[in-house]
Structures are given as structure tokens and as C-alpha cells.
Short mmCIF file of C-alpha atoms in Angstrom, two decimals:
data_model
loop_
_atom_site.label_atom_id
_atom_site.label_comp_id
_atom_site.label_asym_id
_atom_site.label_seq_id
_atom_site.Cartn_x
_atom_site.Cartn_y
_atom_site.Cartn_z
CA UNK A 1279 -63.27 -86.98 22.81
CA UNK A 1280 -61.91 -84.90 25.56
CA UNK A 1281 -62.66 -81.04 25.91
CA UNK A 1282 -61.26 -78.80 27.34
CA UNK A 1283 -62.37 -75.48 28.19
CA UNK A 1284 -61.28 -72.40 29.53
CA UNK A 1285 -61.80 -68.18 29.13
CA UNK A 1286 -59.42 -66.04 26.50
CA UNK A 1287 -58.99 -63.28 28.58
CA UNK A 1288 -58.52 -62.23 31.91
CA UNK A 1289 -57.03 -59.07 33.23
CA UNK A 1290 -55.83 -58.15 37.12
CA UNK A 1291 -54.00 -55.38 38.28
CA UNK A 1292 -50.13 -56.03 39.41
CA UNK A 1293 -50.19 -57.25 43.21
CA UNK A 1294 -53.95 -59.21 42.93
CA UNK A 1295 -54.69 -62.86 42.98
CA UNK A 1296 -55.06 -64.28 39.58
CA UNK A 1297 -57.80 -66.82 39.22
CA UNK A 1298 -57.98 -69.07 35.92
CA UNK A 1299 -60.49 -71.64 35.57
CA UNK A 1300 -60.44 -74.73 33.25
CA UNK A 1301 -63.35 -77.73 33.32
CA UNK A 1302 -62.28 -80.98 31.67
CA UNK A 1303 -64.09 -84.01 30.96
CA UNK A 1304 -62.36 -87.47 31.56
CA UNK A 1305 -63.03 -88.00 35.32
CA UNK A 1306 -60.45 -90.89 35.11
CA UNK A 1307 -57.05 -88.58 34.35
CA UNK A 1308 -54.58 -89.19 36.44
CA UNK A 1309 -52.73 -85.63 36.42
CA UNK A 1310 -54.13 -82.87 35.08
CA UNK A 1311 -51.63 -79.82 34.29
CA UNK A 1312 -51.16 -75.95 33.43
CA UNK A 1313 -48.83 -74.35 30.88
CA UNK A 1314 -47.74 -71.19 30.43
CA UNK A 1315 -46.62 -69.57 27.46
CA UNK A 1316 -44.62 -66.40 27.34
CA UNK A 1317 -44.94 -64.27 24.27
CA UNK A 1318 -43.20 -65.88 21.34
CA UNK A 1319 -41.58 -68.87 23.02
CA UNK A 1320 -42.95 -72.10 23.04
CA UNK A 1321 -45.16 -74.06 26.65
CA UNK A 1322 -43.84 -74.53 29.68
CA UNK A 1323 -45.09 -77.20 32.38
CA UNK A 1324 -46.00 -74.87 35.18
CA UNK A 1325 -47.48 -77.03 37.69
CA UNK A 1326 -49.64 -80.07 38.19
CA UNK A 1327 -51.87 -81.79 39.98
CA UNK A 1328 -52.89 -85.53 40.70
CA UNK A 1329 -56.21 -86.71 40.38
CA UNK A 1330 -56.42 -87.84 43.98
CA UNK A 1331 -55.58 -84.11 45.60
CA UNK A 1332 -57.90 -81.34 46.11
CA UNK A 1333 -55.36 -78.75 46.36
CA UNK A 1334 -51.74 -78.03 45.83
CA UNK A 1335 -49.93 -74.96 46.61
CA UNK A 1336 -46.11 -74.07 45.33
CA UNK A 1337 -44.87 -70.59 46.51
CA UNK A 1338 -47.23 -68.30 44.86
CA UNK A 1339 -49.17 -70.88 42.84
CA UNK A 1340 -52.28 -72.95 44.27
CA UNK A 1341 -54.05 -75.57 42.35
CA UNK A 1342 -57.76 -76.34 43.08
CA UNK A 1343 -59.66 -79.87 41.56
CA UNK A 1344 -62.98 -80.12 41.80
CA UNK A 1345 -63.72 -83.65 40.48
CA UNK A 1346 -66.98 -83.94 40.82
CA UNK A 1347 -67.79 -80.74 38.75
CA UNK A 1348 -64.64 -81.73 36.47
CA UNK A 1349 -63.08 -78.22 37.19
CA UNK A 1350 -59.32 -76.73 38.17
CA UNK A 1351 -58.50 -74.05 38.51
CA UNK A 1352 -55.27 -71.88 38.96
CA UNK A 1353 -55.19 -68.79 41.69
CA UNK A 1354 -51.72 -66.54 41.56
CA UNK A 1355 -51.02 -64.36 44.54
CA UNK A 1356 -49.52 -61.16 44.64
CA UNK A 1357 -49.62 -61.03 40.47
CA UNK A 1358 -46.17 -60.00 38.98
CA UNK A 1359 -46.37 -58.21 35.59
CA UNK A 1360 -43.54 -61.40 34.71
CA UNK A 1361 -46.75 -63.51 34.90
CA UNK A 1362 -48.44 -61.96 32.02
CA UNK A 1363 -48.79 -64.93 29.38
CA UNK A 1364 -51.05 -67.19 28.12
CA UNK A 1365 -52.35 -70.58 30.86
CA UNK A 1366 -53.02 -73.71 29.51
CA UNK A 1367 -54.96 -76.45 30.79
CA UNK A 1368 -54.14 -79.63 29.96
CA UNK A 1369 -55.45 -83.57 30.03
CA UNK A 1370 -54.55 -86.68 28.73
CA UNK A 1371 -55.92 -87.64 25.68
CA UNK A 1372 -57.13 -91.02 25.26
CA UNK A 1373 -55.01 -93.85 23.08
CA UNK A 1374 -52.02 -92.59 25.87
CA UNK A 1375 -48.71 -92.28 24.68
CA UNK A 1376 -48.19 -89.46 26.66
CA UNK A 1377 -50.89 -87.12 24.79
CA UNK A 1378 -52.63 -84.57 26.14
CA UNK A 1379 -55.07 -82.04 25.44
CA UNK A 1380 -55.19 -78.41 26.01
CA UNK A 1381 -57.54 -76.30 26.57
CA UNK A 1382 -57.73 -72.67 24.19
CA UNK A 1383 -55.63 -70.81 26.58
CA UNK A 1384 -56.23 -67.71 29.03
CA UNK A 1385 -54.29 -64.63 28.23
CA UNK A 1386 -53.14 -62.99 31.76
CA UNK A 1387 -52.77 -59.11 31.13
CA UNK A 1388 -51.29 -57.66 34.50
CA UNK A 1389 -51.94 -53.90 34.69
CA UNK A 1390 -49.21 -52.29 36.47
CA UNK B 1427 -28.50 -79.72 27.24
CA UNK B 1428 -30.47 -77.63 24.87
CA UNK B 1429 -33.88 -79.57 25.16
CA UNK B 1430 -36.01 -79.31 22.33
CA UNK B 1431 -35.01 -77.51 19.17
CA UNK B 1432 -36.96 -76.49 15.63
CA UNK B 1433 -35.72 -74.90 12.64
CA UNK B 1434 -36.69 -72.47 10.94
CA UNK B 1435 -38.06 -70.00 13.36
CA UNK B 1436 -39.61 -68.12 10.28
CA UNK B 1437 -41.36 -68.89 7.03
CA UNK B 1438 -42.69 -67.28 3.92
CA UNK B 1439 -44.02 -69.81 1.41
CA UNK B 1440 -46.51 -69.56 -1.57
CA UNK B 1441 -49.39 -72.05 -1.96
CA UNK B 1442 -48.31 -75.02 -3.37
CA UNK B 1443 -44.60 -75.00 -2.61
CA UNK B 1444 -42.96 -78.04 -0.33
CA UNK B 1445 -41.52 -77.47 3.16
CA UNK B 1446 -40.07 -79.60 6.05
CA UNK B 1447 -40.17 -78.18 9.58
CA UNK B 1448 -37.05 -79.66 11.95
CA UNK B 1449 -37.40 -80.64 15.17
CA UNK B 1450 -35.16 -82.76 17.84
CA UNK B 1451 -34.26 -83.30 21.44
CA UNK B 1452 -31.42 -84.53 23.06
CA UNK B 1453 -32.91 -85.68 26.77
CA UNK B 1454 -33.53 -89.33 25.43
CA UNK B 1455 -37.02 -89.36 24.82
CA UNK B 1456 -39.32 -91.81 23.51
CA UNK B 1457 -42.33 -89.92 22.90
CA UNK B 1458 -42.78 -86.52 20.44
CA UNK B 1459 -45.53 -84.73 18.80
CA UNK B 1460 -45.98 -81.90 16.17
CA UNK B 1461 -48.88 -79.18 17.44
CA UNK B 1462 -49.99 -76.16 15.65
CA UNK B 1463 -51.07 -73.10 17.21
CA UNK B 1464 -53.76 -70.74 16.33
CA UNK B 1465 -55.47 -68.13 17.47
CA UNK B 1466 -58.69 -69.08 20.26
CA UNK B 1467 -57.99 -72.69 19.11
CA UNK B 1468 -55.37 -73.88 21.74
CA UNK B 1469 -53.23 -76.44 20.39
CA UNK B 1470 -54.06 -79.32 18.34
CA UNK B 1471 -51.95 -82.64 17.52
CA UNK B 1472 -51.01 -83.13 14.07
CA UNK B 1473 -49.22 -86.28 14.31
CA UNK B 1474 -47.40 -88.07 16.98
CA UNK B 1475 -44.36 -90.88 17.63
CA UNK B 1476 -44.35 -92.88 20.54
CA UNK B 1477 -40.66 -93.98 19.70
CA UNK B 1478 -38.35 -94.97 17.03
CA UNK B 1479 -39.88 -96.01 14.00
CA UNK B 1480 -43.72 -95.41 15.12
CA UNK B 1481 -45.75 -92.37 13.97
CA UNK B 1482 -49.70 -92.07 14.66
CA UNK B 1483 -52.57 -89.39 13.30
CA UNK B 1484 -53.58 -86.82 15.72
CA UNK B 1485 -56.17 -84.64 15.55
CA UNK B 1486 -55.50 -82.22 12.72
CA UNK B 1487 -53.22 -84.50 10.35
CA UNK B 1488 -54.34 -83.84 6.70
CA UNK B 1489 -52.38 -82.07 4.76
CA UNK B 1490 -48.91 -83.34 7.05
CA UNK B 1491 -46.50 -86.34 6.79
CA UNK B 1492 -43.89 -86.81 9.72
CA UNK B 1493 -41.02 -88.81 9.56
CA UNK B 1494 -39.53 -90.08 12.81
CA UNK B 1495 -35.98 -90.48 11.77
CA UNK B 1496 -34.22 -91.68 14.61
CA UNK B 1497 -34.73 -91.46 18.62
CA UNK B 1498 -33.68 -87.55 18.78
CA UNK B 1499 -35.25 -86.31 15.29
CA UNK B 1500 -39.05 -85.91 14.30
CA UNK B 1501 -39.75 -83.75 10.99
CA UNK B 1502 -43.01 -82.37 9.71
CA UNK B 1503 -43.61 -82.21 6.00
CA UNK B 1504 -45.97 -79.90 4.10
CA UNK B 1505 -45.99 -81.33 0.84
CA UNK B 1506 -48.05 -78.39 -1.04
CA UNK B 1507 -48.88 -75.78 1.49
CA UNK B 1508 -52.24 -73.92 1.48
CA UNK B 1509 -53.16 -70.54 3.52
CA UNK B 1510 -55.27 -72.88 5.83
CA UNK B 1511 -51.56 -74.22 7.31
CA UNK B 1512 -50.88 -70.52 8.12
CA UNK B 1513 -49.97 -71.31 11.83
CA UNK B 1514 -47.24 -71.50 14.56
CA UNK B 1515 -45.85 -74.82 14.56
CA UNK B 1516 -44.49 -76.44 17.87
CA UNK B 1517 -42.67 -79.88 18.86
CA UNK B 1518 -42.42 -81.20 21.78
CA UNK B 1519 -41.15 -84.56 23.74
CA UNK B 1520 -42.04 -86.31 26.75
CA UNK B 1521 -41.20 -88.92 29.02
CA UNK B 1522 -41.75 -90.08 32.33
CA UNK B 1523 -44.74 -90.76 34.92
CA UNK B 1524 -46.02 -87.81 34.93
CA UNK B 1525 -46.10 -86.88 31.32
CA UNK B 1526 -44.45 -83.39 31.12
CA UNK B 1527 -43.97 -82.50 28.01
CA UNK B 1528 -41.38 -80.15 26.90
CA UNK B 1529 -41.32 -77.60 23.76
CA UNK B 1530 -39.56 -76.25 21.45
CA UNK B 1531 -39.42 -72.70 20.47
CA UNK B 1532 -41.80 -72.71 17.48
CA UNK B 1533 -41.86 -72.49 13.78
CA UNK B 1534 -44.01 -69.49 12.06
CA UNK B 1535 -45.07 -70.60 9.37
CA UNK B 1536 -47.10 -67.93 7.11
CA UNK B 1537 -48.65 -69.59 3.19
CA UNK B 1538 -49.42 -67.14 0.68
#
């Protein structure tokens, strides 16, 4: 079944770039997505990528896919301490209906 | 439009007693699933619906029975709850090419 894997923890100081990395392991997923979670609400889609880009960039947020290694990865510029939460990785899951799996989650502490 | 919601936010139970966790959306969708949440785990899929009248295992789904009771409303059922089911409890919904899924606020759930 799909895995996928990512670091707990990962701590910047405010103003850094933020780099969380993810690998996966269906090569044939057509998106592949990151979550946030803020403390004690539920996920939020916070970008995503499709499986025939390399990159994708949204204001402050820039989305790398390596396919060939099976890794994304997730770089935030000028880190806010607003962007302390938890990042997801997701993929689909096979037997589709929409499922995905996520990955265990980074926690972003940003050190003012 | 108030997306997806769950009741109860909270919950005390002892082992053994009965429970039913709420959850529904009102942005039409077809698919929803029940995750819990726990610590260094990520999120795993307890059961699934891919519409009206359909509900599938995930990967976690002993101990659970869902009930898919019309487009908007998917419950989750604990029908003798055990410390293992200690967890945070989300639903979500999706729809669309993409896949996004969106969540509800969560359910903290905490067997004695």
C-alpha cells in the first residue's frame, strides 16, 4: 500500500525559508497535496501539485516534485510565526474514491 | 455555507459504553470519510462513503460502524469503546477533479 513519509519536527526562526520534505510511493498519482493543520482545528488543503510539474510557486509557497526519487517537498519564505502548524503530505490511495493518504505530519515551530 | 460540521467537540466515556460521533456537510458532496488522529501516526481512514447509500472499510475500521444516512450526513458508531479508540476524530468530504478534501473541526474523543 502507499506510504508516506515525512519528519515530526522542524524548527526555523521567524523570517527563514521553511523546507518540509515528504517521499511517496505511487509514481502514477496524479496530484499530490499538502495540509496544514492549525492547533485544534481540523486540515486544510494548502496547495497542490500535478504530477506532470516540477515546480509550483503561490506567493510565499513553492512546491518541488521530484518524480524520479518520489519526493516533494514544501519551501516557505520569509516564515511568519501564523505558519506554525502541523504539514501534511498527502496521495491518493488506491481503490479511488477520492482517498488519500497522509503522511505523519511535520510540526513547524517558528521561533520569533 | 458552514462546510463540514461534527458534534460533539468533546468526550468522556468509560470502556464499554456506546457513542455516535455526527458529522455533515452542506456543499453537495458525494464522497466522505471518518479519520482518526493520533499522535506520530498521521491520519488513518476508518471507513469511507463514496455517496448515498455506499460505505467501504478503510484502513483502521474494527471496532467502528458508519452509517451514511443521506447525501449531507455520515455518522461514526463506537459500539463498546475501549482506551485503544482514545483519539481525535475528523470527517471530511470531497468532490471534484482534484480531490480536495475538506474537514471538519474534530471530535476528542478520550475512553476510560
Amino acid at each position: 500500500g502507499e506510504d508516506v513519509e515525512q519528519s515530526l519536527f522542524l524548527s526555523v526562526r521567524e523570517g527563514d525559508s521553511s523546507v518540509i520534505n515528504c517521499t511517496y510511493t505511487d509514481s502514477s498519482s496524479t496530484y499530490l497535496y499538502w495540509y496544514k493543520q492549525e492547533p485544534g482545528a481540523g486540515l486544510q488543503l494548502l496547495t497542490y501539485i500535478f504530477s506532470n510539474m516540477d515546480m509550483k510557486q503561490d506567493q510565499r509557497l513553492t512546491v518541488l516534485l521530484n518524480k524520479k526519487d518520489k519526493h516533494l517537498s514544501l519551501r516557505i519564505a520569509d516564515t511568519q510565526t501564523g505558519d506554525s502548524a502541523i504539514y501534511f503530505c498527502a496521495e491518493p490511495s488506491s481503490g479511488g474514491y477520492q482517498k488519500v493518504t497522509f503522511g505523519t505530519g511535520t510540526k513547524l515551530q517558528v521561533i520569533p | 455555507n458552514a462546510g463540514v460540521t461534527q458534534t460533539p467537540k468533546f468526550q468522556v466515556l468509560k470502556t464499554g459504553q456506546s457513542m455516535t460521533l455526527q458529522c455533515a456537510q452542506d456543499m453537495n458532496h458525494n464522497s466522505m470519510y471518518w479519520y482518526r488522529q493520533d499522535p506520530g501516526m498521521g491520519l488513518r481512514l476508518i471507513y469511507y462513503s463514496a455517496s448515498e447509500g455506499t460505505t467501504d472499510k478503510g484502513e483502521v475500521p474494527n471496532g467502528y460502524n458508519v452509517s451514511r444516512l443521506n447525501k449531507r450526513e455520515f455518522s461514526l458508531r463506537l459500539e463498546s469503546a475501549a482506551p485503544s479508540q482514545t483519539s481525535v476524530y475528523f470527517c471530511a468530504s470531497s468532490e471534484g477533479e482534484v480531490g480536495t478534501q475538506y474537514f471538519g473541526p474534530g471530535t476528542r474523543l478520550l475512553v476510560l
